[in-house]
Amino acid sequence: MTKAEKKTEKIILSIDPGYERLGICVLRKDLVTKKMNIVHSECFKTDKELDFQDRLLLIGNHIEALIKVYEPEDLAIESLFMGTNQKTAFKVSETKGVLIYVCKKFNLKVFEYTPQQIKSAITGSGRSDKTAIQKMLLLLLPELKTISKKIDDEYDAIACGLTYFAFERVL
């Protein structure tokens, strides 16, 4: 690769997995200036009246469309936290399987981070609450102040994406 061909940016897809609500973020890092910015961010929702399999199809199709538009290289995804509701955990696991499948279909590398890794990367403490994470995200990405109000799932996806850049040492 010549200097003229040297890559100048890194684009990743970051997801907070769920089947009713899915936090999604596409982040771009300029490899020259080191500046990061949000290219796309949303909370994708599926209708609870739909069959679960139909919801999975909608999620898979949506992620595939985003990959085609933004052409990310990697996926940053939050590892599952197994709470007390096993039924929900299994459905989120199935959703995560669809997400990873779609991303691998488009040759994205997959990077998983635990909630503690994400909290630690963003705030310096694996025990931080959502408020502390959101405050830090506003400091790290000032553009969030001008973007319409986001919900937790979206902030979680953004935090997961920033964790990718912290852990993977993308220059």
mmCIF file of C-alpha atoms in Angstrom:
data_model
loop_
_atom_site.group_PDB
_atom_site.id
_atom_site.type_symbol
_atom_site.label_atom_id
_atom_site.label_comp_id
_atom_site.label_asym_id
_atom_site.label_seq_id
_atom_site.Cartn_x
_atom_site.Cartn_y
_atom_site.Cartn_z
ATOM 1 C CA MET A 1 0.000 0.000 0.000
ATOM 2 C CA THR A 2 1.462 3.342 -1.026
ATOM 3 C CA LYS A 3 1.161 6.510 1.019
ATOM 4 C CA ALA A 4 -1.498 7.776 -1.384
ATOM 5 C CA GLU A 5 -3.497 4.597 -0.769
ATOM 6 C CA LYS A 6 -3.090 4.696 2.995
ATOM 7 C CA LYS A 7 -6.382 4.493 4.765
ATOM 8 C CA THR A 8 -7.452 7.714 6.456
ATOM 9 C CA GLU A 9 -10.561 6.600 8.350
ATOM 10 C CA LYS A 10 -12.091 3.704 10.216
ATOM 11 C CA ILE A 11 -15.853 3.139 10.222
ATOM 12 C CA ILE A 12 -17.472 0.686 12.599
ATOM 13 C CA LEU A 13 -20.971 -0.510 13.412
ATOM 14 C CA SER A 14 -21.801 -0.684 17.093
ATOM 15 C CA ILE A 15 -24.842 -2.420 18.549
ATOM 16 C CA ASP A 16 -26.541 -2.793 21.899
ATOM 17 C CA PRO A 17 -28.490 -6.004 21.156
ATOM 18 C CA GLY A 18 -32.179 -6.465 21.831
ATOM 19 C CA TYR A 19 -35.236 -7.612 19.945
ATOM 20 C CA GLU A 20 -37.764 -4.984 20.992
ATOM 21 C CA ARG A 21 -35.271 -2.129 21.021
ATOM 22 C CA LEU A 22 -31.851 -2.226 19.432
ATOM 23 C CA GLY A 23 -29.288 0.520 19.962
ATOM 24 C CA ILE A 24 -27.343 1.132 16.763
ATOM 25 C CA CYS A 25 -24.457 3.472 16.027
ATOM 26 C CA VAL A 26 -22.073 3.951 13.137
ATOM 27 C CA LEU A 27 -18.892 5.684 14.269
ATOM 28 C CA ARG A 28 -16.119 7.125 12.166
ATOM 29 C CA LYS A 29 -12.594 7.845 13.342
ATOM 30 C CA ASP A 30 -10.318 10.014 11.248
ATOM 31 C CA LEU A 31 -6.972 8.238 11.475
ATOM 32 C CA VAL A 32 -5.063 11.442 10.765
ATOM 33 C CA THR A 33 -6.715 13.862 13.213
ATOM 34 C CA LYS A 34 -7.877 11.085 15.623
ATOM 35 C CA LYS A 35 -11.289 12.777 15.771
ATOM 36 C CA MET A 36 -14.321 10.536 16.164
ATOM 37 C CA ASN A 37 -17.836 11.357 15.139
ATOM 38 C CA ILE A 38 -21.215 9.719 14.931
ATOM 39 C CA VAL A 39 -22.201 8.983 11.346
ATOM 40 C CA HIS A 40 -25.540 7.366 12.236
ATOM 41 C CA SER A 41 -27.322 6.645 15.493
ATOM 42 C CA GLU A 42 -30.748 5.246 16.285
ATOM 43 C CA CYS A 43 -32.873 3.049 18.458
ATOM 44 C CA PHE A 44 -34.459 0.525 16.102
ATOM 45 C CA LYS A 45 -37.754 -0.792 17.437
ATOM 46 C CA THR A 46 -39.789 -3.816 16.438
ATOM 47 C CA ASP A 47 -43.519 -4.216 16.977
ATOM 48 C CA LYS A 48 -44.253 -6.480 19.933
ATOM 49 C CA GLU A 49 -47.353 -7.717 18.099
ATOM 50 C CA LEU A 50 -45.179 -9.393 15.449
ATOM 51 C CA ASP A 51 -44.006 -12.989 15.727
ATOM 52 C CA PHE A 52 -40.490 -13.212 17.124
ATOM 53 C CA GLN A 53 -39.151 -14.717 13.882
ATOM 54 C CA ASP A 54 -40.565 -11.773 11.921
ATOM 55 C CA ARG A 55 -38.883 -9.391 14.324
ATOM 56 C CA LEU A 56 -35.565 -11.172 13.746
ATOM 57 C CA LEU A 57 -36.034 -10.814 9.999
ATOM 58 C CA LEU A 58 -36.719 -7.071 10.339
ATOM 59 C CA ILE A 59 -33.632 -6.626 12.489
ATOM 60 C CA GLY A 60 -31.439 -8.608 10.101
ATOM 61 C CA ASN A 61 -32.722 -6.705 7.065
ATOM 62 C CA HIS A 62 -32.225 -3.348 8.799
ATOM 63 C CA ILE A 63 -28.638 -4.115 9.788
ATOM 64 C CA GLU A 64 -27.894 -5.410 6.292
ATOM 65 C CA ALA A 65 -29.194 -2.151 4.801
ATOM 66 C CA LEU A 66 -27.038 -0.084 7.182
ATOM 67 C CA ILE A 67 -23.955 -2.106 6.281
ATOM 68 C CA LYS A 68 -24.597 -1.498 2.590
ATOM 69 C CA VAL A 69 -24.986 2.254 3.128
ATOM 70 C CA TYR A 70 -22.153 2.954 5.587
ATOM 71 C CA GLU A 71 -19.720 0.112 4.748
ATOM 72 C CA PRO A 72 -18.307 -0.443 8.245
ATOM 73 C CA GLU A 73 -15.299 -2.720 8.665
ATOM 74 C CA ASP A 74 -16.006 -4.062 12.131
ATOM 75 C CA LEU A 75 -18.858 -4.730 14.546
ATOM 76 C CA ALA A 76 -18.634 -3.778 18.215
ATOM 77 C CA ILE A 77 -21.372 -5.510 20.183
ATOM 78 C CA GLU A 78 -22.186 -5.740 23.848
ATOM 79 C CA SER A 79 -21.939 -9.171 25.448
ATOM 80 C CA LEU A 80 -25.090 -10.409 27.068
ATOM 81 C CA PHE A 81 -25.741 -9.871 30.721
ATOM 82 C CA MET A 82 -27.726 -12.861 31.933
ATOM 83 C CA GLY A 83 -30.331 -11.411 34.244
ATOM 84 C CA THR A 84 -33.118 -13.225 35.996
ATOM 85 C CA ASN A 85 -35.433 -13.468 32.974
ATOM 86 C CA GLN A 86 -34.146 -16.454 30.995
ATOM 87 C CA LYS A 87 -36.822 -16.135 28.313
ATOM 88 C CA THR A 88 -35.663 -12.618 27.477
ATOM 89 C CA ALA A 89 -31.997 -13.663 27.627
ATOM 90 C CA PHE A 90 -32.607 -16.466 25.125
ATOM 91 C CA LYS A 91 -34.401 -14.142 22.725
ATOM 92 C CA VAL A 92 -31.652 -11.547 22.972
ATOM 93 C CA SER A 93 -29.127 -14.346 22.329
ATOM 94 C CA GLU A 94 -31.015 -15.361 19.193
ATOM 95 C CA THR A 95 -31.109 -11.721 18.082
ATOM 96 C CA LYS A 96 -27.385 -11.423 18.682
ATOM 97 C CA GLY A 97 -26.854 -14.532 16.544
ATOM 98 C CA VAL A 98 -28.721 -12.889 13.655
ATOM 99 C CA LEU A 99 -26.673 -9.704 14.076
ATOM 100 C CA ILE A 100 -23.362 -11.558 14.031
ATOM 101 C CA TYR A 101 -24.466 -13.666 11.056
ATOM 102 C CA VAL A 102 -25.381 -10.598 8.986
ATOM 103 C CA CYS A 103 -22.142 -8.849 9.889
ATOM 104 C CA LYS A 104 -19.990 -11.885 9.098
ATOM 105 C CA LYS A 105 -21.866 -12.246 5.787
ATOM 106 C CA PHE A 106 -20.404 -8.838 4.891
ATOM 107 C CA ASN A 107 -16.948 -9.766 6.263
ATOM 108 C CA LEU A 108 -17.069 -7.528 9.321
ATOM 109 C CA LYS A 109 -14.807 -8.559 12.186
ATOM 110 C CA VAL A 110 -16.771 -8.973 15.413
ATOM 111 C CA PHE A 111 -15.583 -7.556 18.736
ATOM 112 C CA GLU A 112 -17.580 -8.213 21.921
ATOM 113 C CA TYR A 113 -17.365 -6.221 25.138
ATOM 114 C CA THR A 114 -18.881 -6.896 28.531
ATOM 115 C CA PRO A 115 -20.894 -4.177 30.283
ATOM 116 C CA GLN A 116 -17.998 -3.804 32.770
ATOM 117 C CA GLN A 117 -15.461 -3.336 29.943
ATOM 118 C CA ILE A 118 -17.666 -0.664 28.391
ATOM 119 C CA LYS A 119 -18.173 1.173 31.680
ATOM 120 C CA SER A 120 -14.468 1.023 32.410
ATOM 121 C CA ALA A 121 -13.468 2.264 28.938
ATOM 122 C CA ILE A 122 -15.893 5.193 29.082
ATOM 123 C CA THR A 123 -15.697 6.321 32.715
ATOM 124 C CA GLY A 124 -12.665 4.539 34.147
ATOM 125 C CA SER A 125 -14.827 2.471 36.496
ATOM 126 C CA GLY A 126 -16.576 -0.825 35.770
ATOM 127 C CA ARG A 127 -19.216 0.111 38.334
ATOM 128 C CA SER A 128 -20.464 3.329 36.719
ATOM 129 C CA ASP A 129 -24.173 3.906 36.250
ATOM 130 C CA LYS A 130 -25.928 4.986 33.056
ATOM 131 C CA THR A 131 -25.937 8.653 34.107
ATOM 132 C CA ALA A 132 -22.148 8.702 34.512
ATOM 133 C CA ILE A 133 -21.716 7.006 31.133
ATOM 134 C CA GLN A 134 -24.016 9.491 29.401
ATOM 135 C CA LYS A 135 -22.205 12.457 30.969
ATOM 136 C CA MET A 136 -18.871 11.105 29.783
ATOM 137 C CA LEU A 137 -20.229 10.442 26.293
ATOM 138 C CA LEU A 138 -21.230 14.111 26.083
ATOM 139 C CA LEU A 139 -17.654 15.080 26.920
ATOM 140 C CA LEU A 140 -16.129 12.614 24.450
ATOM 141 C CA LEU A 141 -18.566 13.415 21.642
ATOM 142 C CA PRO A 142 -19.735 17.037 22.026
ATOM 143 C CA GLU A 143 -21.968 16.623 18.950
ATOM 144 C CA LEU A 144 -24.334 14.592 21.143
ATOM 145 C CA LYS A 145 -25.465 17.847 22.744
ATOM 146 C CA THR A 146 -26.930 19.020 19.445
ATOM 147 C CA ILE A 147 -28.512 15.716 18.480
ATOM 148 C CA SER A 148 -32.096 15.013 19.501
ATOM 149 C CA LYS A 149 -32.679 13.185 22.766
ATOM 150 C CA LYS A 150 -31.490 9.613 22.684
ATOM 151 C CA ILE A 151 -32.637 6.712 24.787
ATOM 152 C CA ASP A 152 -30.478 4.328 26.814
ATOM 153 C CA ASP A 153 -30.143 1.693 24.084
ATOM 154 C CA GLU A 154 -28.675 4.254 21.715
ATOM 155 C CA TYR A 155 -26.248 5.609 24.322
ATOM 156 C CA ASP A 156 -25.221 2.013 25.068
ATOM 157 C CA ALA A 157 -24.435 1.412 21.385
ATOM 158 C CA ILE A 158 -22.386 4.633 21.231
ATOM 159 C CA ALA A 159 -20.488 3.637 24.378
ATOM 160 C CA CYS A 160 -19.806 0.176 22.940
ATOM 161 C CA GLY A 161 -18.399 1.775 19.782
ATOM 162 C CA LEU A 162 -16.104 4.060 21.758
ATOM 163 C CA THR A 163 -14.960 1.016 23.731
ATOM 164 C CA TYR A 164 -13.937 -0.599 20.458
ATOM 165 C CA PHE A 165 -11.717 2.381 19.647
ATOM 166 C CA ALA A 166 -10.219 2.320 23.158
ATOM 167 C CA PHE A 167 -9.576 -1.422 23.267
ATOM 168 C CA GLU A 168 -8.544 -2.099 19.708
ATOM 169 C CA ARG A 169 -6.082 0.794 19.663
ATOM 170 C CA VAL A 170 -7.207 2.014 16.284
ATOM 171 C CA LEU A 171 -4.572 4.564 15.361
#
